[in-house]
CSV table of N, CA, C and O in Angstrom, one decimal:
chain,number,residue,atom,x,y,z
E,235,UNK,N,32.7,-15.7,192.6
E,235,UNK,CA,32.7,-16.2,191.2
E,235,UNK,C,33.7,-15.5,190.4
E,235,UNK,O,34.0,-14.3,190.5
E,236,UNK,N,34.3,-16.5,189.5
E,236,UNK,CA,35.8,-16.0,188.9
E,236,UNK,C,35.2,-16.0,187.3
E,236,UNK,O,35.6,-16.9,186.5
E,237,UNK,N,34.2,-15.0,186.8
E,237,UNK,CA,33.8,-15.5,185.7
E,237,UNK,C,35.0,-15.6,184.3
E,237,UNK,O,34.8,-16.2,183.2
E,238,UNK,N,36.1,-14.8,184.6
E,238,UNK,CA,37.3,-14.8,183.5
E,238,UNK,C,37.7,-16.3,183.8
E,238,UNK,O,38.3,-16.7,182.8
E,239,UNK,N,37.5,-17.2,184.8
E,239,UNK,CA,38.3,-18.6,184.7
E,239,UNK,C,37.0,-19.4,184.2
E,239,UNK,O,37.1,-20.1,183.2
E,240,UNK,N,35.9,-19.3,184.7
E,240,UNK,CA,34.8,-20.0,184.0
E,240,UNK,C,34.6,-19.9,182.3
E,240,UNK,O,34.0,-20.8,181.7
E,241,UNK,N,35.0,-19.0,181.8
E,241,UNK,CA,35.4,-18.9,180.4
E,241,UNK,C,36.5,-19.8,179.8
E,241,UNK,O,36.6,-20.6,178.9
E,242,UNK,N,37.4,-19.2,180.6
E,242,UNK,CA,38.9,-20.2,180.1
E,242,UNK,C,38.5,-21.3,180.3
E,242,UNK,O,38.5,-21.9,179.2
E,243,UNK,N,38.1,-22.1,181.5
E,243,UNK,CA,37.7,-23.5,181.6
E,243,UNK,C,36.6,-23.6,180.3
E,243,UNK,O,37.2,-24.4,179.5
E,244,UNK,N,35.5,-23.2,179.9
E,244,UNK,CA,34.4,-23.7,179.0
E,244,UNK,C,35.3,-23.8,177.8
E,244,UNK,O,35.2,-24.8,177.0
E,245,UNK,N,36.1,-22.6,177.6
E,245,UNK,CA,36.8,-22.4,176.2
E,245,UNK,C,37.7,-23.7,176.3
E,245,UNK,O,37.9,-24.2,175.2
E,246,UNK,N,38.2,-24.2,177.4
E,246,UNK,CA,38.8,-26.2,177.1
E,246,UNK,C,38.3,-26.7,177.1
E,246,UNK,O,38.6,-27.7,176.6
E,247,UNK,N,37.3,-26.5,177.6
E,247,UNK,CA,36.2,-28.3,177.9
E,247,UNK,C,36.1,-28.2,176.0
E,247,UNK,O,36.3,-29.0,175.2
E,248,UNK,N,35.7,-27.1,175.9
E,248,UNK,CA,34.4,-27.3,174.6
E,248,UNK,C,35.9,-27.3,173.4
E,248,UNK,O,35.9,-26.8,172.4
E,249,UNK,N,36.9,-28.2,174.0
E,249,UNK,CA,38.3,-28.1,172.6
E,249,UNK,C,38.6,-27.1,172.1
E,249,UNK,O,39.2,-27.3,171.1
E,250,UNK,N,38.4,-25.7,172.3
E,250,UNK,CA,38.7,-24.6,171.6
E,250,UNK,C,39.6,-24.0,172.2
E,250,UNK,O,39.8,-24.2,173.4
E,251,UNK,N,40.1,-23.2,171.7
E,251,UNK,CA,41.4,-22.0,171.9
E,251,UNK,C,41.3,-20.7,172.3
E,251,UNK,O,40.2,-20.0,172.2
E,252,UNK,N,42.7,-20.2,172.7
E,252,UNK,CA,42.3,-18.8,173.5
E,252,UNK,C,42.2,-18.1,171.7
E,252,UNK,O,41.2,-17.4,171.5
E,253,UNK,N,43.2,-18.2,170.7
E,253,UNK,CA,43.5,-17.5,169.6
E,253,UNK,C,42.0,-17.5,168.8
E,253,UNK,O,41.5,-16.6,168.1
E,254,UNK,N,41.3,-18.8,169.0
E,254,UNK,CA,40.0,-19.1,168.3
E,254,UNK,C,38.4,-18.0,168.9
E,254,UNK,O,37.5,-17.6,168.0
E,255,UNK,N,38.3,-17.7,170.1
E,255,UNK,CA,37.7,-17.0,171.0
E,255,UNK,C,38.0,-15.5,170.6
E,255,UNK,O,37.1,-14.6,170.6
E,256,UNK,N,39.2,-15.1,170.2
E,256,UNK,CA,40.3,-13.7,170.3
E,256,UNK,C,39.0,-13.4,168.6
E,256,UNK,O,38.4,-12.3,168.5
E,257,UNK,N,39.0,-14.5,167.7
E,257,UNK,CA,39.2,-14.4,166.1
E,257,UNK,C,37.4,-13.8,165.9
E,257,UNK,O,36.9,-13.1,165.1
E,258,UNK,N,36.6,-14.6,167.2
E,258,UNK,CA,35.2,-14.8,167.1
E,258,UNK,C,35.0,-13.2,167.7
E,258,UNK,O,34.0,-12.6,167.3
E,259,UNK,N,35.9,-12.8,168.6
E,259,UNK,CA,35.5,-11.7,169.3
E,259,UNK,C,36.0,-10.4,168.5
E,259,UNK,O,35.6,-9.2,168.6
E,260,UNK,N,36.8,-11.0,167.7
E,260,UNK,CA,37.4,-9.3,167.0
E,260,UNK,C,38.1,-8.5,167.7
E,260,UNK,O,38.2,-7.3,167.5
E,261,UNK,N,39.0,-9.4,168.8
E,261,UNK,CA,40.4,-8.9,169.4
E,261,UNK,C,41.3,-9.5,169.3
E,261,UNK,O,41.5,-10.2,168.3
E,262,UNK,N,42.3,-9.4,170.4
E,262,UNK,CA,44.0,-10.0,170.1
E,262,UNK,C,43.7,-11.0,171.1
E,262,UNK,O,42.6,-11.2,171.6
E,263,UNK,N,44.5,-11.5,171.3
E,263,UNK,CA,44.6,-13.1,172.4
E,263,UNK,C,44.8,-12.4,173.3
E,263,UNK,O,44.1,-12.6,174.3
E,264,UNK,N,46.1,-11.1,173.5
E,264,UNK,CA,45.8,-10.5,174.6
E,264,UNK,C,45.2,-10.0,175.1
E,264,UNK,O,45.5,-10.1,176.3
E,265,UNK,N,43.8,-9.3,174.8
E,265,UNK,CA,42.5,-9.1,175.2
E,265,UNK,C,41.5,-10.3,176.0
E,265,UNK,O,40.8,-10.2,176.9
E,266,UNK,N,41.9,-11.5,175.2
E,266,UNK,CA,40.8,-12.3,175.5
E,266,UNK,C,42.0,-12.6,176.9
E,266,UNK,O,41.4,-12.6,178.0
E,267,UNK,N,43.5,-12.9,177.1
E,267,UNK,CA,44.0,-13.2,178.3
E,267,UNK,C,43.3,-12.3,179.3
E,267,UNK,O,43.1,-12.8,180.4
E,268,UNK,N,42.9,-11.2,179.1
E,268,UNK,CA,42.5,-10.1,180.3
E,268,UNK,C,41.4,-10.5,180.8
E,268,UNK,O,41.0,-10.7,181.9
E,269,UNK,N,40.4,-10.6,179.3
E,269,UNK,CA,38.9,-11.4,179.6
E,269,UNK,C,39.0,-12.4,181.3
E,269,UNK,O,38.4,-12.1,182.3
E,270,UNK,N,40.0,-13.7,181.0
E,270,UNK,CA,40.1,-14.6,181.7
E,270,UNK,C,40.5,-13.9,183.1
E,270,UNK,O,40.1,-14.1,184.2
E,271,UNK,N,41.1,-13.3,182.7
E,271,UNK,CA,42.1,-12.5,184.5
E,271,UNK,C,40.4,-11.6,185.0
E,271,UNK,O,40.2,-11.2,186.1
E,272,UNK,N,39.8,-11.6,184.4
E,272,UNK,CA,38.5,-10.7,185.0
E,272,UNK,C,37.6,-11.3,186.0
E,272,UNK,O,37.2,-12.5,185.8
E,273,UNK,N,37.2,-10.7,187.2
E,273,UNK,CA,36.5,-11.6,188.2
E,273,UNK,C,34.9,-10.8,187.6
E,273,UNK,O,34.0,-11.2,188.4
E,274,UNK,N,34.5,-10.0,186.6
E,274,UNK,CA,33.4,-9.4,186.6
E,274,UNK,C,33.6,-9.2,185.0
E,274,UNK,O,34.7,-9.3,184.4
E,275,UNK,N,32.7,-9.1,184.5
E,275,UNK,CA,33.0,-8.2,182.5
E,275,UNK,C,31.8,-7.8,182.7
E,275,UNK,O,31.1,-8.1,183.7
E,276,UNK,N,31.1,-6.6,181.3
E,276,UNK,CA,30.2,-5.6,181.4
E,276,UNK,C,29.3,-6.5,180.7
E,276,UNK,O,29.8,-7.4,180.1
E,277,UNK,N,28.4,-6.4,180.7
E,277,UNK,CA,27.1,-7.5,180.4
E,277,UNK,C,27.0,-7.8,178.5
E,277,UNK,O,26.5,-8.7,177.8
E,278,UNK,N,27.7,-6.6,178.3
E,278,UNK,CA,27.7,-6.4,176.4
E,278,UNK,C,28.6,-7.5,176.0
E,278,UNK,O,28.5,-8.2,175.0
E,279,UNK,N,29.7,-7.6,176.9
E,279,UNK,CA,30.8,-8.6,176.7
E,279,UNK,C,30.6,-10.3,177.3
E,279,UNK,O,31.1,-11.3,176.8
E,280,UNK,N,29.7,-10.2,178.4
E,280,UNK,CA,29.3,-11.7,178.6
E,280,UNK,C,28.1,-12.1,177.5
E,280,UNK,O,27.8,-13.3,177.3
E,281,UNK,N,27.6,-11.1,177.0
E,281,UNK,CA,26.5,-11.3,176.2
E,281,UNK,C,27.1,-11.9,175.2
E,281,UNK,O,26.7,-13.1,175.1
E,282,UNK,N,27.8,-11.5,174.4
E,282,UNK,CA,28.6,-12.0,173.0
E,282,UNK,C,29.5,-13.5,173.3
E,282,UNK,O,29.7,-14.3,172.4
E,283,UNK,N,29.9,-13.7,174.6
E,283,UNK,CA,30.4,-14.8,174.7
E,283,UNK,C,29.6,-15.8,175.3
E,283,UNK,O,30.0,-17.0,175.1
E,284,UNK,N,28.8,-15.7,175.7
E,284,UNK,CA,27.6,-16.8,176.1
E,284,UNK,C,27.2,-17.2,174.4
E,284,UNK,O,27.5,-18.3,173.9
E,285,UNK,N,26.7,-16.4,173.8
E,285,UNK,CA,26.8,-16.8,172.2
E,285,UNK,C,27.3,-17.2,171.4
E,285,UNK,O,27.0,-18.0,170.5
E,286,UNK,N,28.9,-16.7,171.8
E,286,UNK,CA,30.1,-17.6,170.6
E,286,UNK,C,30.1,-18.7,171.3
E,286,UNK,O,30.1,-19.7,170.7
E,287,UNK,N,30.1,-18.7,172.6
E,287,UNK,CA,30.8,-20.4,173.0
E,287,UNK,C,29.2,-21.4,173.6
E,287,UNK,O,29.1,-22.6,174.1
E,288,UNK,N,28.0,-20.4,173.1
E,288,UNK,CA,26.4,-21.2,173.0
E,288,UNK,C,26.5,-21.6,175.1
E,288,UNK,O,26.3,-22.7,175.5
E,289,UNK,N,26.8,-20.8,175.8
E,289,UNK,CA,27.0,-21.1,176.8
E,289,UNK,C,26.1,-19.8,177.8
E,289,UNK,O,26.7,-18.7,177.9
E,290,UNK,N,25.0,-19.9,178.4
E,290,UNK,CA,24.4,-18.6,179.1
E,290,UNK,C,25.1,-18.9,180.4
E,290,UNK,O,24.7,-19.7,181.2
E,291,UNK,N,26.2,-18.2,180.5
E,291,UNK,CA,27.0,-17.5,181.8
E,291,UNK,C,26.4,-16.4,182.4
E,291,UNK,O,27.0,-16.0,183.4
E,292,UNK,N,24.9,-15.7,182.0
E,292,UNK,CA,24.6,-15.4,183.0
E,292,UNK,C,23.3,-16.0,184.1
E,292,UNK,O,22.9,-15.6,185.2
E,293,UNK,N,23.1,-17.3,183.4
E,293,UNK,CA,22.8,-18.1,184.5
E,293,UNK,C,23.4,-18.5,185.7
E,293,UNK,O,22.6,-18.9,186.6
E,294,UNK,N,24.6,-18.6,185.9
E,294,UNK,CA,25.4,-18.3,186.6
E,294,UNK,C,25.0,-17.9,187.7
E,294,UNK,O,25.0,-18.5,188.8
E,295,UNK,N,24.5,-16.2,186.9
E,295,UNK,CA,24.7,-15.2,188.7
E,295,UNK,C,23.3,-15.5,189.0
E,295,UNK,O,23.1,-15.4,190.2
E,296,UNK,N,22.1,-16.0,188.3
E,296,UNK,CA,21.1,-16.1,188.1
E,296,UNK,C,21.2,-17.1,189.7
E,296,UNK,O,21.0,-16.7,190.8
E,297,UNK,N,21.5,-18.2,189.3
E,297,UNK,CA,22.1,-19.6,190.3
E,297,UNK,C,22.3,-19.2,191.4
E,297,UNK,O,21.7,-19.7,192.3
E,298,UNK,N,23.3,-17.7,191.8
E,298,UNK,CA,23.9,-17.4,192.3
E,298,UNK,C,23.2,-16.5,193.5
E,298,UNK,O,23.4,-16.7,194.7
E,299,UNK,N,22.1,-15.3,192.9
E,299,UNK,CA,21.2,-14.8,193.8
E,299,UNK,C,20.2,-15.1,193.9
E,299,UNK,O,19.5,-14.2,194.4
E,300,UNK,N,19.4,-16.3,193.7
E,300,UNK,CA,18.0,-17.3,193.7
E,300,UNK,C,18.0,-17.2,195.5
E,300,UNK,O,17.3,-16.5,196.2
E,301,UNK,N,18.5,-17.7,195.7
E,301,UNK,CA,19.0,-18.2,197.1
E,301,UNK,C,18.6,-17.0,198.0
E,301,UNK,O,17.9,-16.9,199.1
E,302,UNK,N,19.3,-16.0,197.2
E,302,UNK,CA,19.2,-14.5,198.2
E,302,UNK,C,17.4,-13.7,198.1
E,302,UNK,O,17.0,-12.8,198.8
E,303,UNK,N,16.9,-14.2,197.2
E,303,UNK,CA,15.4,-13.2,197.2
E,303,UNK,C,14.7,-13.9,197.6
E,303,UNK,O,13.5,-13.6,197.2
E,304,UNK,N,14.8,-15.3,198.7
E,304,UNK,CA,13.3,-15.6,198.8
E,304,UNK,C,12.6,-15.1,200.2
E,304,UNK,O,11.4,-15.3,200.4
């Protein structure tokens, strides 16, 4: 799972911008490009963006190890 492209993708689907995301987060656009380049971010940082973009990306990994605990 490429969670830095699952952002970038959500941040188009949902019409919005990398500069608009950068403005919500209280960084530079450069920051938020690295966001995207990221195959992992620290949970404080998926936490704030599941919120600005109303999106729980950590259901995600949730999806992802269901499978593995039964």
């Amino acid at each position: 799972m490429h969670i830095g492209e699952i952002i970038r993708l959500t941040v188009k689907q949902q019409g919005l911008t990398t500069v608009w995301l950068a403005r919500q987060l209280s960084c530079s656009r450069t920051n938020v490009y690295k966001i995207y380049a990221q195959h992992s971010l620290d949970t404080n940082t998926l936490r704030r963006i599941s919120i600005i973009l109303k999106t729980d990306f950590f259901a995600l990994y949730s999806d992802d190890i269901a499978p593995h605990c039964k």
